[in-house]
């Protein structure tokens, strides 16, 4: 404080509370000392992390599970660049992550050490402006007049970067207080008309399919829309990033479409009877082994999409491709239009292709299924990059309550380790399952120390096959696989113990069940080192030989 006036730091921290950020993930640094002091004396709780990249991923996980922005605070220079992958990931997937960094004093821009210099040796936010777009990058001087715009960007599902020079963090905020905050604009007229046109087509189609994409996971009105779609008799599929939004046994649910998805969804989309496909918050992926893109290319009146502003353009013909300023407003408008439908009005039937039960044929699938069966519906999963991704997609049985999270489009290694910890601060009474692998643990495994520090209820299920499975499967020869993918097998239980986390090793169904019972009794984090044979990396082992005694 200066003469009793609220400082820039005080007001910035107060703004976090207004955004719904109850926690800020941070790694202390000298050039954010004034902000940290304001944070320590506020109602917003600082969470100390092991490295800056994890701070960004934790804010990502927090945002996904709470529906409010996730905030990270780190130093400038190299420290801020460590968070850049998390912000790029958030931009691609439409997650509202707020990164705040310190900056050197405004009059200290010349002849300064590298750590206090620009990313190119002087000082600039050019890196973030290039990565996120200039409209999402802000520098707060002696006023926070841009805070309403920051809130609006976050509300639209965009990550935001804010830097605050060290010498003004403790200075009074001179933002005029007599101005009303910037109004949140509704849907533009042209966008509303486009949504109405899509809804009208959806109501009259006989065999429509609605595919929920990854950015639907961050829309507050998603549950009501999914319920309305099912009530209307629509058939619904999800991408892998939206898997947790529909109950796995819901009427009309076709399963996952795309990577490691269900044959039922693929066959339904290829069925000539299908007369409309609506993609919400995503786009058809690039992995096309079934010819669905050929069909979409030949029928330009079949596909429609509503997605976030700045989403990648489709290379397929559509009869409507809408990217409004506010994606959530578009989803709300679609819900209103579908709700106008009379109960007696015919709608797209849910009959036709029915999803069949999947029988796990992969060892990791058995482990995930056994884990979910043990803990039941209370479990929320965060899934990392690696071979276990496909196993998790096939094995998970969703409750439809936002219980499955994945960085679907970027898949940075180690994301789930940090994101699951961040999510635990958003729902402290929920057990979080982190499905990860030994490769990811090599990258961000040290972050489980943060889970130990705060006694976060996270169960880390580590697929430990002694190497990089995805690399092994792409290798042309055994020698190539050994040279590129093999790693020394780490005892992750011993590693976890050094960081204050309890753990157990599992190598068959019986030992996994014992480990799960120990995890149930643990009050904080727990790690299960799932010792998988190296042959699982090439898919050369029948899981029944280990887990079913066949």
Short mmCIF file of C-alpha atoms in Angstrom, two decimals:
data_model
loop_
_atom_site.label_atom_id
_atom_site.label_comp_id
_atom_site.label_asym_id
_atom_site.label_seq_id
_atom_site.Cartn_x
_atom_site.Cartn_y
_atom_site.Cartn_z
CA UNK A 1 0.00 0.00 0.00
CA UNK A 2 1.00 3.62 -0.57
CA UNK A 3 -0.67 6.17 1.74
CA UNK A 4 -3.47 3.69 2.33
CA UNK A 5 -4.44 3.53 -1.36
CA UNK A 6 -5.08 0.25 -3.13
CA UNK A 7 -2.08 -0.71 -5.21
CA UNK A 8 -1.87 -2.23 -8.65
CA UNK A 9 -1.04 -5.52 -6.94
CA UNK A 10 -4.01 -5.31 -4.59
CA UNK A 11 -6.41 -4.54 -7.41
CA UNK A 12 -5.03 -7.24 -9.67
CA UNK A 13 -5.40 -9.87 -6.94
CA UNK A 14 -8.91 -8.57 -6.20
CA UNK A 15 -9.74 -8.95 -9.89
CA UNK A 16 -8.72 -12.61 -9.72
CA UNK A 17 -11.40 -13.20 -7.09
CA UNK A 18 -13.95 -11.48 -9.33
CA UNK A 19 -12.99 -13.88 -12.14
CA UNK A 20 -13.58 -16.88 -9.86
CA UNK A 21 -9.89 -17.73 -9.41
CA UNK A 22 -9.74 -19.05 -5.86
CA UNK A 23 -6.21 -20.37 -6.43
CA UNK A 24 -3.15 -19.07 -8.26
CA UNK A 25 -0.41 -21.50 -9.29
CA UNK A 26 2.94 -19.84 -8.82
CA UNK A 27 6.69 -20.19 -8.56
CA UNK A 28 8.10 -17.25 -6.57
CA UNK A 29 10.48 -14.92 -8.37
CA UNK A 30 12.09 -11.64 -7.39
CA UNK A 31 10.29 -9.57 -9.99
CA UNK A 32 6.85 -10.56 -8.70
CA UNK A 33 7.59 -10.06 -4.99
CA UNK A 34 5.06 -7.22 -4.54
CA UNK A 35 2.34 -9.29 -6.25
CA UNK A 36 3.16 -12.31 -4.10
CA UNK A 37 2.82 -10.23 -0.94
CA UNK A 38 -0.58 -9.02 -2.09
CA UNK A 39 -1.55 -12.60 -2.91
CA UNK A 40 -0.42 -13.90 0.48
CA UNK A 41 -2.68 -11.41 2.30
CA UNK A 42 -5.73 -12.01 0.08
CA UNK A 43 -8.48 -14.63 0.01
CA UNK A 44 -6.98 -16.13 -3.17
CA UNK A 45 -4.75 -19.06 -2.26
CA UNK A 46 -1.25 -19.31 -3.77
CA UNK A 47 -0.20 -22.84 -4.76
CA UNK A 48 3.58 -23.28 -4.94
CA UNK A 49 4.68 -25.51 -7.82
CA UNK A 50 7.94 -27.16 -8.85
CA UNK A 51 8.38 -25.47 -12.25
CA UNK A 52 6.76 -22.80 -14.37
CA UNK A 53 5.43 -25.09 -17.12
CA UNK A 54 3.48 -27.00 -14.49
CA UNK A 55 1.96 -23.75 -13.20
CA UNK A 56 0.40 -23.22 -16.64
CA UNK A 57 -0.81 -26.82 -16.96
CA UNK A 58 -2.25 -26.74 -13.43
CA UNK A 59 -4.18 -23.58 -14.29
CA UNK A 60 -5.43 -25.45 -17.38
CA UNK A 61 -6.66 -28.40 -15.30
CA UNK A 62 -8.26 -26.05 -12.77
CA UNK A 63 -10.15 -24.25 -15.55
CA UNK A 64 -11.38 -27.50 -17.10
CA UNK A 65 -12.89 -28.86 -13.92
CA UNK A 66 -14.32 -25.61 -12.48
CA UNK A 67 -15.53 -23.81 -15.59
CA UNK A 68 -13.80 -20.63 -14.38
CA UNK A 69 -10.43 -19.24 -15.50
CA UNK A 70 -7.25 -20.78 -14.13
CA UNK A 71 -4.47 -18.38 -13.09
CA UNK A 72 -0.69 -18.72 -13.00
CA UNK A 73 1.87 -16.21 -11.72
CA UNK A 74 5.60 -16.53 -12.54
CA UNK A 75 8.62 -14.33 -13.10
CA UNK A 76 9.54 -12.79 -16.43
CA UNK A 77 12.31 -13.60 -18.90
CA UNK A 78 13.11 -17.29 -19.22
CA UNK A 79 10.61 -18.13 -16.45
CA UNK A 80 7.75 -16.79 -18.56
CA UNK A 81 8.94 -18.74 -21.61
CA UNK A 82 8.70 -21.98 -19.62
CA UNK A 83 4.93 -21.38 -19.44
CA UNK A 84 4.59 -20.72 -23.17
CA UNK A 85 3.73 -24.36 -24.08
CA UNK A 86 0.84 -24.30 -21.62
CA UNK A 87 -0.57 -21.10 -23.13
CA UNK A 88 -0.23 -22.36 -26.70
CA UNK A 89 -2.01 -25.55 -25.64
CA UNK A 90 -4.76 -23.50 -23.97
CA UNK A 91 -5.17 -21.35 -27.09
CA UNK A 92 -5.59 -24.37 -29.37
CA UNK A 93 -8.04 -26.10 -27.03
CA UNK A 94 -9.99 -23.03 -25.95
CA UNK A 95 -9.14 -23.07 -22.23
CA UNK A 96 -9.26 -19.77 -20.28
CA UNK A 97 -5.82 -19.61 -18.67
CA UNK A 98 -4.52 -16.30 -17.27
CA UNK A 99 -0.74 -16.00 -17.10
CA UNK A 100 0.67 -13.10 -15.09
CA UNK A 101 4.38 -12.35 -15.10
CA UNK A 102 6.62 -9.73 -13.58
CA UNK A 103 8.47 -7.31 -15.80
CA UNK A 104 11.58 -5.24 -15.28
CA UNK A 105 11.01 -1.63 -14.15
CA UNK A 106 9.84 0.60 -16.97
CA UNK A 107 12.98 2.75 -16.77
CA UNK A 108 15.30 -0.27 -16.61
CA UNK A 109 15.25 -1.44 -20.21
CA UNK A 110 18.90 -0.95 -21.05
CA UNK A 111 22.09 -2.79 -20.09
CA UNK A 112 20.37 -5.29 -17.80
CA UNK A 113 21.28 -8.94 -17.07
CA UNK A 114 19.73 -11.57 -19.33
CA UNK A 115 17.34 -12.95 -16.70
CA UNK A 116 15.81 -9.49 -16.41
CA UNK A 117 16.03 -8.79 -20.13
CA UNK A 118 13.75 -9.35 -23.06
CA UNK A 119 13.38 -12.87 -24.42
CA UNK A 120 15.65 -11.82 -27.28
CA UNK A 121 18.20 -10.17 -24.96
CA UNK A 122 16.39 -6.86 -24.48
CA UNK A 123 12.74 -7.01 -23.33
CA UNK A 124 9.50 -7.61 -25.18
CA UNK A 125 6.22 -9.46 -25.09
CA UNK A 126 6.64 -10.22 -28.81
CA UNK A 127 6.83 -13.97 -28.18
CA UNK A 128 3.44 -14.05 -26.49
CA UNK A 129 1.88 -11.68 -28.99
CA UNK A 130 2.97 -14.02 -31.76
CA UNK A 131 1.73 -17.14 -29.93
CA UNK A 132 -1.61 -15.85 -28.61
CA UNK A 133 -2.40 -12.86 -30.79
CA UNK A 134 -2.00 -9.21 -29.75
CA UNK A 135 -5.63 -9.03 -28.60
CA UNK A 136 -4.84 -11.47 -25.77
CA UNK A 137 -1.65 -9.79 -24.48
CA UNK A 138 -1.66 -6.89 -22.02
CA UNK A 139 0.87 -4.85 -20.11
CA UNK A 140 -0.42 -3.12 -17.00
CA UNK A 141 1.36 0.10 -16.12
CA UNK A 142 -0.06 2.41 -13.46
CA UNK A 143 -3.67 1.47 -14.25
CA UNK A 144 -5.76 -1.67 -14.72
CA UNK A 145 -8.16 -0.11 -17.20
CA UNK A 146 -7.88 -3.16 -19.50
CA UNK A 147 -9.07 -5.63 -16.84
CA UNK A 148 -12.68 -5.73 -18.19
CA UNK A 149 -11.26 -6.68 -21.60
CA UNK A 150 -9.12 -9.38 -19.99
CA UNK A 151 -12.26 -10.77 -18.32
CA UNK A 152 -14.08 -10.73 -21.65
CA UNK A 153 -11.28 -12.61 -23.43
CA UNK A 154 -11.21 -15.25 -20.68
CA UNK A 155 -14.99 -15.52 -20.79
CA UNK A 156 -14.72 -16.33 -24.49
CA UNK A 157 -12.41 -19.27 -23.72
CA UNK A 158 -9.15 -17.58 -24.64
CA UNK A 159 -5.88 -17.61 -22.70
CA UNK A 160 -4.55 -14.21 -21.70
CA UNK A 161 -1.03 -12.98 -20.94
CA UNK A 162 -0.51 -10.03 -18.59
CA UNK A 163 2.84 -8.51 -17.61
CA UNK A 164 3.26 -5.99 -14.80
CA UNK A 165 6.52 -4.00 -14.40
CA UNK A 166 8.14 -4.53 -11.02
CA UNK A 167 8.23 -0.84 -10.13
CA UNK A 168 4.45 -0.34 -10.45
CA UNK A 169 3.25 -3.47 -8.65
CA UNK A 170 3.25 -1.63 -5.33
CA UNK A 171 2.07 1.70 -6.70
CA UNK A 172 -1.49 3.07 -6.37
CA UNK A 173 -3.93 2.04 -9.08
CA UNK A 174 -5.09 5.18 -10.90
CA UNK A 175 -7.78 3.43 -12.97
CA UNK A 176 -10.87 5.70 -13.06
CA UNK A 177 -13.56 4.13 -10.86
CA UNK A 178 -16.51 6.06 -12.24
CA UNK A 179 -16.64 4.08 -15.47
CA UNK A 180 -18.82 1.05 -15.87
CA UNK A 181 -17.06 -2.18 -16.91
CA UNK A 182 -17.16 -3.01 -20.58
CA UNK A 183 -20.45 -4.68 -21.41
CA UNK A 184 -20.43 -8.32 -22.43
CA UNK A 185 -21.77 -8.35 -25.97
CA UNK A 186 -24.31 -10.96 -27.00
CA UNK A 187 -24.42 -12.90 -30.24
CA UNK A 188 -24.23 -10.74 -33.36
CA UNK A 189 -27.33 -10.74 -35.54
CA UNK A 190 -25.71 -12.56 -38.46
CA UNK A 191 -24.33 -15.22 -36.11
CA UNK A 192 -27.74 -15.63 -34.46
CA UNK A 193 -29.40 -16.10 -37.84
CA UNK A 194 -26.78 -18.71 -38.75
CA UNK A 195 -27.40 -20.60 -35.50
CA UNK A 196 -31.14 -20.51 -36.16
CA UNK A 197 -30.57 -21.89 -39.65
CA UNK A 198 -28.44 -24.73 -38.29
CA UNK A 199 -31.03 -25.52 -35.58
CA UNK A 200 -33.84 -25.53 -38.15
CA UNK A 201 -31.95 -27.97 -40.33
CA UNK A 202 -31.16 -30.12 -37.29
CA UNK A 203 -34.84 -30.30 -36.32
CA UNK A 204 -35.98 -31.40 -39.77
CA UNK A 205 -33.21 -33.90 -40.54
CA UNK A 206 -34.26 -37.53 -40.25
CA UNK A 207 -30.94 -39.06 -39.22
CA UNK A 208 -28.72 -36.25 -37.89
CA UNK A 209 -25.58 -36.77 -35.83
CA UNK A 210 -24.16 -34.16 -33.46
CA UNK A 211 -20.45 -34.51 -32.72
CA UNK A 212 -19.18 -32.75 -29.58
CA UNK A 213 -15.63 -31.49 -30.00
CA UNK A 214 -12.97 -30.70 -27.37
CA UNK A 215 -13.92 -27.05 -26.91
CA UNK A 216 -17.41 -28.06 -25.76
CA UNK A 217 -15.78 -29.31 -22.56
CA UNK A 218 -15.23 -25.70 -21.44
CA UNK A 219 -18.74 -24.35 -22.12
CA UNK A 220 -20.85 -23.80 -19.01
CA UNK A 221 -24.12 -24.60 -20.82
CA UNK A 222 -22.91 -27.92 -22.21
CA UNK A 223 -24.86 -30.16 -19.82
CA UNK A 224 -28.20 -28.58 -20.72
CA UNK A 225 -27.44 -28.84 -24.43
CA UNK A 226 -26.46 -32.52 -24.22
CA UNK A 227 -29.64 -33.26 -22.27
CA UNK A 228 -31.73 -31.40 -24.85
CA UNK A 229 -30.10 -33.24 -27.76
CA UNK A 230 -30.84 -36.60 -26.19
CA UNK A 231 -34.41 -35.58 -25.33
CA UNK A 232 -34.89 -34.61 -28.98
CA UNK A 233 -33.82 -38.10 -30.01
CA UNK A 234 -30.57 -36.97 -31.60
CA UNK A 235 -27.70 -39.34 -32.07
CA UNK A 236 -24.60 -37.92 -30.39
CA UNK A 237 -20.92 -38.77 -30.77
CA UNK A 238 -17.93 -37.17 -29.07
CA UNK A 239 -14.35 -36.52 -30.00
CA UNK A 240 -11.76 -37.79 -27.56
CA UNK A 241 -11.55 -34.36 -25.94
CA UNK A 242 -15.27 -34.39 -25.13
CA UNK A 243 -15.57 -38.02 -24.06
CA UNK A 244 -16.66 -37.14 -20.51
CA UNK A 245 -19.68 -35.08 -21.56
CA UNK A 246 -22.11 -37.90 -22.38
CA UNK A 247 -23.03 -40.85 -20.18
CA UNK A 248 -21.60 -43.93 -21.83
CA UNK A 249 -24.94 -45.78 -21.79
CA UNK A 250 -27.14 -42.82 -22.80
CA UNK A 251 -29.75 -43.40 -25.50
CA UNK A 252 -28.45 -42.34 -28.87
CA UNK A 253 -24.80 -42.07 -27.79
CA UNK A 254 -22.58 -43.50 -30.51
CA UNK A 255 -19.27 -43.33 -28.64
CA UNK A 256 -16.06 -41.64 -29.71
CA UNK A 257 -15.53 -40.59 -33.30
CA UNK A 258 -11.97 -40.25 -34.50
CA UNK A 259 -8.66 -41.38 -33.02
CA UNK A 260 -9.05 -44.69 -31.12
CA UNK A 261 -12.78 -44.22 -31.44
CA UNK A 262 -15.77 -46.53 -31.72
CA UNK A 263 -16.67 -48.32 -34.94
CA UNK A 264 -20.30 -47.48 -34.20
CA UNK A 265 -19.74 -43.73 -34.56
CA UNK A 266 -17.70 -44.15 -37.73
CA UNK A 267 -20.27 -46.45 -39.34
CA UNK A 268 -23.13 -44.10 -38.43
CA UNK A 269 -21.38 -41.14 -40.07
CA UNK A 270 -20.66 -43.21 -43.19
CA UNK A 271 -24.25 -44.50 -43.34
CA UNK A 272 -25.99 -43.06 -46.44
CA UNK A 273 -29.08 -42.50 -44.27
CA UNK A 274 -27.21 -39.88 -42.24
CA UNK A 275 -28.46 -36.56 -43.65
CA UNK A 276 -26.73 -34.03 -41.36
CA UNK A 277 -23.57 -33.87 -39.24
CA UNK A 278 -23.17 -30.96 -36.82
CA UNK A 279 -19.73 -30.46 -35.24
CA UNK A 280 -19.72 -28.33 -32.08
CA UNK A 281 -16.47 -26.98 -30.66
CA UNK A 282 -14.13 -28.92 -32.91
CA UNK A 283 -13.59 -30.28 -36.39
CA UNK A 284 -13.18 -33.68 -38.01
CA UNK A 285 -9.66 -34.87 -37.29
CA UNK A 286 -6.92 -35.61 -39.75
CA UNK A 287 -6.75 -39.35 -39.08
CA UNK A 288 -9.05 -40.70 -41.76
CA UNK A 289 -8.65 -44.39 -42.31
CA UNK A 290 -12.31 -45.00 -43.09
CA UNK A 291 -13.07 -42.65 -45.95
CA UNK A 292 -15.41 -40.32 -44.06
CA UNK A 293 -13.68 -37.22 -45.48
CA UNK A 294 -14.43 -38.49 -49.00
CA UNK A 295 -18.09 -38.70 -48.18
CA UNK A 296 -18.13 -35.23 -46.63
CA UNK A 297 -16.33 -33.83 -49.67
CA UNK A 298 -18.92 -35.32 -52.02
CA UNK A 299 -21.90 -33.96 -50.04
CA UNK A 300 -21.42 -30.24 -49.40
CA UNK A 301 -24.84 -29.93 -47.74
CA UNK A 302 -24.08 -32.56 -45.09
CA UNK A 303 -21.68 -30.88 -42.64
CA UNK A 304 -22.12 -27.84 -40.39
CA UNK A 305 -19.80 -26.52 -37.69
CA UNK A 306 -20.01 -24.05 -34.81
CA UNK A 307 -16.63 -23.40 -33.22
CA UNK A 308 -14.58 -20.80 -31.41
CA UNK A 309 -13.26 -17.66 -33.05
CA UNK A 310 -9.85 -18.30 -34.59
CA UNK A 311 -10.35 -22.07 -34.90
CA UNK A 312 -8.56 -23.76 -37.77
CA UNK A 313 -10.46 -23.61 -41.07
CA UNK A 314 -12.07 -26.73 -42.44
CA UNK A 315 -10.79 -28.22 -45.66
CA UNK A 316 -14.21 -29.73 -46.26
CA UNK A 317 -17.33 -28.17 -47.78
CA UNK A 318 -20.07 -27.14 -45.33
CA UNK A 319 -23.52 -25.63 -45.53
CA UNK A 320 -22.68 -23.57 -42.39
CA UNK A 321 -19.35 -22.84 -40.69
CA UNK A 322 -19.80 -20.43 -37.79
CA UNK A 323 -17.06 -18.97 -35.55
CA UNK A 324 -18.74 -16.28 -33.42
CA UNK A 325 -16.99 -13.85 -31.09
CA UNK A 326 -18.42 -15.75 -28.12
CA UNK A 327 -18.74 -19.50 -28.61
CA UNK A 328 -20.70 -19.93 -25.35
CA UNK A 329 -23.33 -17.47 -26.57
CA UNK A 330 -23.73 -19.51 -29.76
CA UNK A 331 -24.23 -22.72 -27.77
CA UNK A 332 -26.80 -20.97 -25.56
CA UNK A 333 -28.62 -19.74 -28.66
CA UNK A 334 -28.61 -23.26 -30.16
CA UNK A 335 -30.09 -24.61 -26.92
CA UNK A 336 -32.85 -21.99 -27.02
CA UNK A 337 -33.69 -22.87 -30.62
CA UNK A 338 -33.82 -26.61 -29.92
CA UNK A 339 -35.96 -25.98 -26.85
CA UNK A 340 -38.61 -24.34 -29.07
CA UNK A 341 -39.35 -27.73 -30.60
CA UNK A 342 -42.78 -29.06 -29.76
CA UNK A 343 -42.86 -32.45 -27.98
CA UNK A 344 -45.01 -33.75 -30.83
CA UNK A 345 -42.70 -32.43 -33.54
CA UNK A 346 -40.72 -35.20 -35.28
CA UNK A 347 -36.99 -35.21 -34.75
CA UNK A 348 -34.01 -37.22 -35.81
CA UNK A 349 -34.55 -40.74 -34.45
CA UNK A 350 -32.00 -42.42 -32.21
CA UNK A 351 -32.52 -45.77 -33.88
CA UNK A 352 -30.20 -47.16 -36.52
CA UNK A 353 -26.63 -47.82 -35.49
CA UNK A 354 -26.42 -48.77 -31.84
CA UNK A 355 -23.20 -48.69 -29.92
CA UNK A 356 -21.92 -52.09 -28.87
CA UNK A 357 -20.06 -52.81 -25.65
CA UNK A 358 -16.32 -52.83 -25.94
CA UNK A 359 -14.34 -55.77 -24.59
CA UNK A 360 -10.82 -54.70 -23.61
CA UNK A 361 -8.12 -56.37 -25.65
CA UNK A 362 -5.28 -54.25 -24.31
CA UNK A 363 -3.51 -54.73 -21.00
CA UNK A 364 -3.73 -51.05 -20.07
CA UNK A 365 -7.45 -51.07 -20.83
CA UNK A 366 -7.93 -53.81 -18.24
CA UNK A 367 -6.02 -51.77 -15.67
CA UNK A 368 -8.03 -48.62 -16.30
CA UNK A 369 -11.32 -50.52 -16.25
CA UNK A 370 -10.34 -52.24 -12.99
CA UNK A 371 -9.41 -48.88 -11.46
CA UNK A 372 -12.69 -47.24 -12.47
CA UNK A 373 -14.70 -50.21 -11.24
CA UNK A 374 -12.96 -50.00 -7.87
CA UNK A 375 -13.61 -46.28 -7.31
CA UNK A 376 -16.93 -45.99 -9.16
CA UNK A 377 -18.55 -42.79 -10.32
CA UNK A 378 -16.56 -40.53 -7.99
CA UNK A 379 -13.51 -40.74 -10.25
CA UNK A 380 -12.46 -37.97 -12.70
CA UNK A 381 -9.73 -38.88 -15.21
CA UNK A 382 -6.94 -36.75 -16.71
CA UNK A 383 -5.05 -38.59 -19.45
CA UNK A 384 -1.52 -37.91 -20.69
CA UNK A 385 0.14 -38.46 -24.05
CA UNK A 386 1.30 -41.98 -24.88
CA UNK A 387 -0.04 -45.41 -25.81
CA UNK A 388 -2.27 -45.33 -22.74
CA UNK A 389 -4.31 -42.56 -24.42
CA UNK A 390 -6.03 -44.98 -26.76
CA UNK A 391 -6.54 -47.49 -23.94
CA UNK A 392 -8.20 -44.82 -21.78
CA UNK A 393 -10.51 -43.73 -24.61
CA UNK A 394 -11.69 -47.28 -25.18
CA UNK A 395 -11.93 -48.34 -21.54
CA UNK A 396 -13.50 -45.31 -19.83
CA UNK A 397 -17.18 -45.44 -18.92
CA UNK A 398 -18.33 -41.85 -18.54
CA UNK A 399 -21.01 -40.59 -16.16
CA UNK A 400 -21.59 -37.60 -18.42
CA UNK A 401 -20.48 -35.25 -15.63
CA UNK A 402 -17.30 -33.84 -17.18
CA UNK A 403 -15.34 -36.80 -15.81
CA UNK A 404 -12.75 -37.30 -18.58
CA UNK A 405 -10.12 -34.75 -19.61
CA UNK A 406 -7.39 -34.88 -22.20
CA UNK A 407 -5.27 -32.40 -24.12
CA UNK A 408 -6.75 -33.80 -27.28
CA UNK A 409 -5.18 -31.68 -29.99
CA UNK A 410 -1.68 -30.93 -28.70
CA UNK A 411 -1.05 -33.78 -26.22
CA UNK A 412 2.03 -32.32 -24.46
CA UNK A 413 3.84 -34.97 -22.45
CA UNK A 414 3.35 -34.55 -18.71
CA UNK A 415 0.27 -32.34 -19.11
CA UNK A 416 -1.99 -34.66 -17.13
CA UNK A 417 0.42 -34.88 -14.19
CA UNK A 418 0.19 -31.13 -13.61
CA UNK A 419 -3.39 -30.65 -14.83
CA UNK A 420 -4.74 -33.32 -12.47
CA UNK A 421 -3.08 -31.59 -9.52
CA UNK A 422 -4.51 -28.25 -10.61
CA UNK A 423 -7.96 -29.82 -10.97
CA UNK A 424 -7.77 -31.14 -7.42
CA UNK A 425 -7.82 -27.54 -6.13
CA UNK A 426 -11.04 -26.93 -8.05
CA UNK A 427 -12.85 -29.91 -6.52
CA UNK A 428 -11.14 -30.90 -3.28
CA UNK A 429 -13.72 -33.58 -2.45
CA UNK A 430 -13.27 -35.36 -5.81
CA UNK A 431 -10.72 -38.08 -6.40
CA UNK A 432 -8.71 -37.38 -9.54
CA UNK A 433 -7.15 -40.17 -11.60
CA UNK A 434 -4.04 -39.24 -13.58
CA UNK A 435 -3.37 -41.80 -16.30
CA UNK A 436 0.20 -41.24 -17.40
CA UNK A 437 3.30 -43.10 -18.53
CA UNK A 438 6.96 -43.43 -17.68
CA UNK A 439 7.93 -41.06 -20.50
CA UNK A 440 5.71 -38.32 -19.08
CA UNK A 441 7.01 -38.99 -15.57
CA UNK A 442 10.55 -38.36 -16.80
CA UNK A 443 9.40 -34.92 -17.91
CA UNK A 444 7.16 -33.61 -15.09
CA UNK A 445 7.15 -36.38 -12.49
CA UNK A 446 8.79 -34.08 -9.93
CA UNK A 447 5.50 -32.19 -9.73
CA UNK A 448 3.96 -34.92 -7.58
CA UNK A 449 5.85 -33.17 -4.77
CA UNK A 450 3.26 -30.40 -5.12
CA UNK A 451 0.48 -32.96 -4.69
CA UNK A 452 2.23 -34.19 -1.54
CA UNK A 453 2.66 -30.66 -0.19
CA UNK A 454 -1.07 -29.93 -0.46
CA UNK A 455 -2.32 -33.50 0.10
CA UNK A 456 -4.15 -33.45 -3.22
CA UNK A 457 -6.41 -36.50 -3.70
CA UNK A 458 -4.78 -37.58 -6.96
CA UNK A 459 -4.14 -41.20 -7.92
CA UNK A 460 -1.26 -41.42 -10.40
CA UNK A 461 -1.55 -44.58 -12.51
CA UNK A 462 1.81 -44.89 -14.29
CA UNK A 463 2.06 -47.18 -17.30
CA UNK A 464 5.65 -48.32 -16.81
CA UNK A 465 6.74 -50.33 -19.85
CA UNK A 466 10.37 -49.24 -19.74
CA UNK A 467 10.31 -47.01 -22.81
CA UNK A 468 8.40 -44.85 -25.24
CA UNK A 469 5.62 -47.04 -26.58
CA UNK A 470 4.49 -44.76 -29.40
CA UNK A 471 8.06 -44.61 -30.74
CA UNK A 472 8.42 -48.38 -30.45
CA UNK A 473 5.32 -49.02 -32.54
CA UNK A 474 6.48 -46.66 -35.26
CA UNK A 475 9.96 -48.16 -35.42
CA UNK A 476 10.79 -50.17 -38.53
CA UNK A 477 13.15 -52.63 -36.85
CA UNK A 478 13.91 -54.00 -33.39
CA UNK A 479 17.29 -52.23 -33.45
CA UNK A 480 15.61 -48.94 -34.24
CA UNK A 481 13.12 -49.41 -31.42
CA UNK A 482 15.90 -50.21 -28.99
CA UNK A 483 17.98 -47.20 -30.02
CA UNK A 484 15.14 -44.66 -29.93
CA UNK A 485 12.56 -45.93 -27.46
CA UNK A 486 14.15 -48.09 -24.76
CA UNK A 487 14.80 -46.52 -21.37
CA UNK A 488 16.03 -47.78 -18.06
CA UNK A 489 12.97 -48.88 -16.11
CA UNK A 490 12.53 -46.56 -13.11
CA UNK A 491 11.09 -47.61 -9.76
CA UNK A 492 8.43 -44.91 -9.60
CA UNK A 493 7.25 -45.98 -6.16
CA UNK A 494 10.73 -45.33 -4.77
CA UNK A 495 10.83 -42.04 -6.66
CA UNK A 496 7.45 -41.02 -5.25
CA UNK A 497 8.56 -41.92 -1.75
CA UNK A 498 11.43 -39.45 -1.90
CA UNK A 499 8.89 -36.72 -2.66
CA UNK A 500 6.49 -37.67 0.12
CA UNK A 501 3.96 -39.65 -1.94
CA UNK A 502 2.88 -43.17 -0.99
CA UNK A 503 2.78 -45.81 -3.67
CA UNK A 504 2.52 -49.46 -4.63
CA UNK A 505 3.68 -51.64 -7.52
CA UNK A 506 1.24 -53.72 -9.58
CA UNK A 507 2.01 -56.33 -12.20
CA UNK A 508 -1.16 -58.42 -12.39
CA UNK A 509 -4.85 -58.22 -11.47
CA UNK A 510 -4.31 -59.32 -7.87
CA UNK A 511 -1.51 -56.87 -7.10
CA UNK A 512 -3.40 -54.06 -8.84
CA UNK A 513 -6.44 -54.72 -6.67
CA UNK A 514 -4.22 -54.61 -3.58
CA UNK A 515 -2.70 -51.32 -4.76
CA UNK A 516 -6.16 -49.83 -5.38
CA UNK A 517 -7.23 -50.76 -1.84
CA UNK A 518 -4.14 -49.01 -0.48
CA UNK A 519 -4.95 -45.98 -2.62
CA UNK A 520 -8.49 -45.93 -1.22
CA UNK A 521 -7.10 -45.76 2.30
CA UNK A 522 -4.68 -42.93 1.48
CA UNK A 523 -5.76 -39.43 2.49
CA UNK A 524 -3.55 -37.63 -0.05
CA UNK A 525 -1.88 -38.51 -3.35
CA UNK A 526 -1.00 -42.10 -4.21
CA UNK A 527 1.04 -43.58 -7.07
CA UNK A 528 0.64 -47.01 -8.66
CA UNK A 529 3.64 -48.18 -10.67
CA UNK A 530 1.98 -50.45 -13.21
CA UNK A 531 4.77 -52.75 -14.40
CA UNK A 532 3.85 -53.64 -17.97
CA UNK A 533 5.94 -56.09 -19.99
CA UNK A 534 8.06 -54.42 -22.65
CA UNK A 535 6.15 -56.43 -25.28
CA UNK A 536 3.09 -54.23 -24.68
CA UNK A 537 4.92 -51.45 -26.51
CA UNK A 538 4.62 -53.48 -29.71
CA UNK A 539 1.18 -54.84 -28.85
CA UNK A 540 2.54 -58.39 -28.86
CA UNK A 541 1.06 -59.67 -25.62
CA UNK A 542 -2.37 -61.05 -24.79
CA UNK A 543 -3.56 -59.35 -21.58
CA UNK A 544 -5.54 -62.41 -20.61
CA UNK A 545 -2.28 -64.22 -19.96
CA UNK A 546 -1.51 -61.80 -17.14
CA UNK A 547 -4.85 -60.49 -15.91
CA UNK A 548 -7.25 -63.36 -16.54
CA UNK A 549 -4.93 -66.35 -16.20
CA UNK A 550 -5.76 -67.58 -19.72
#
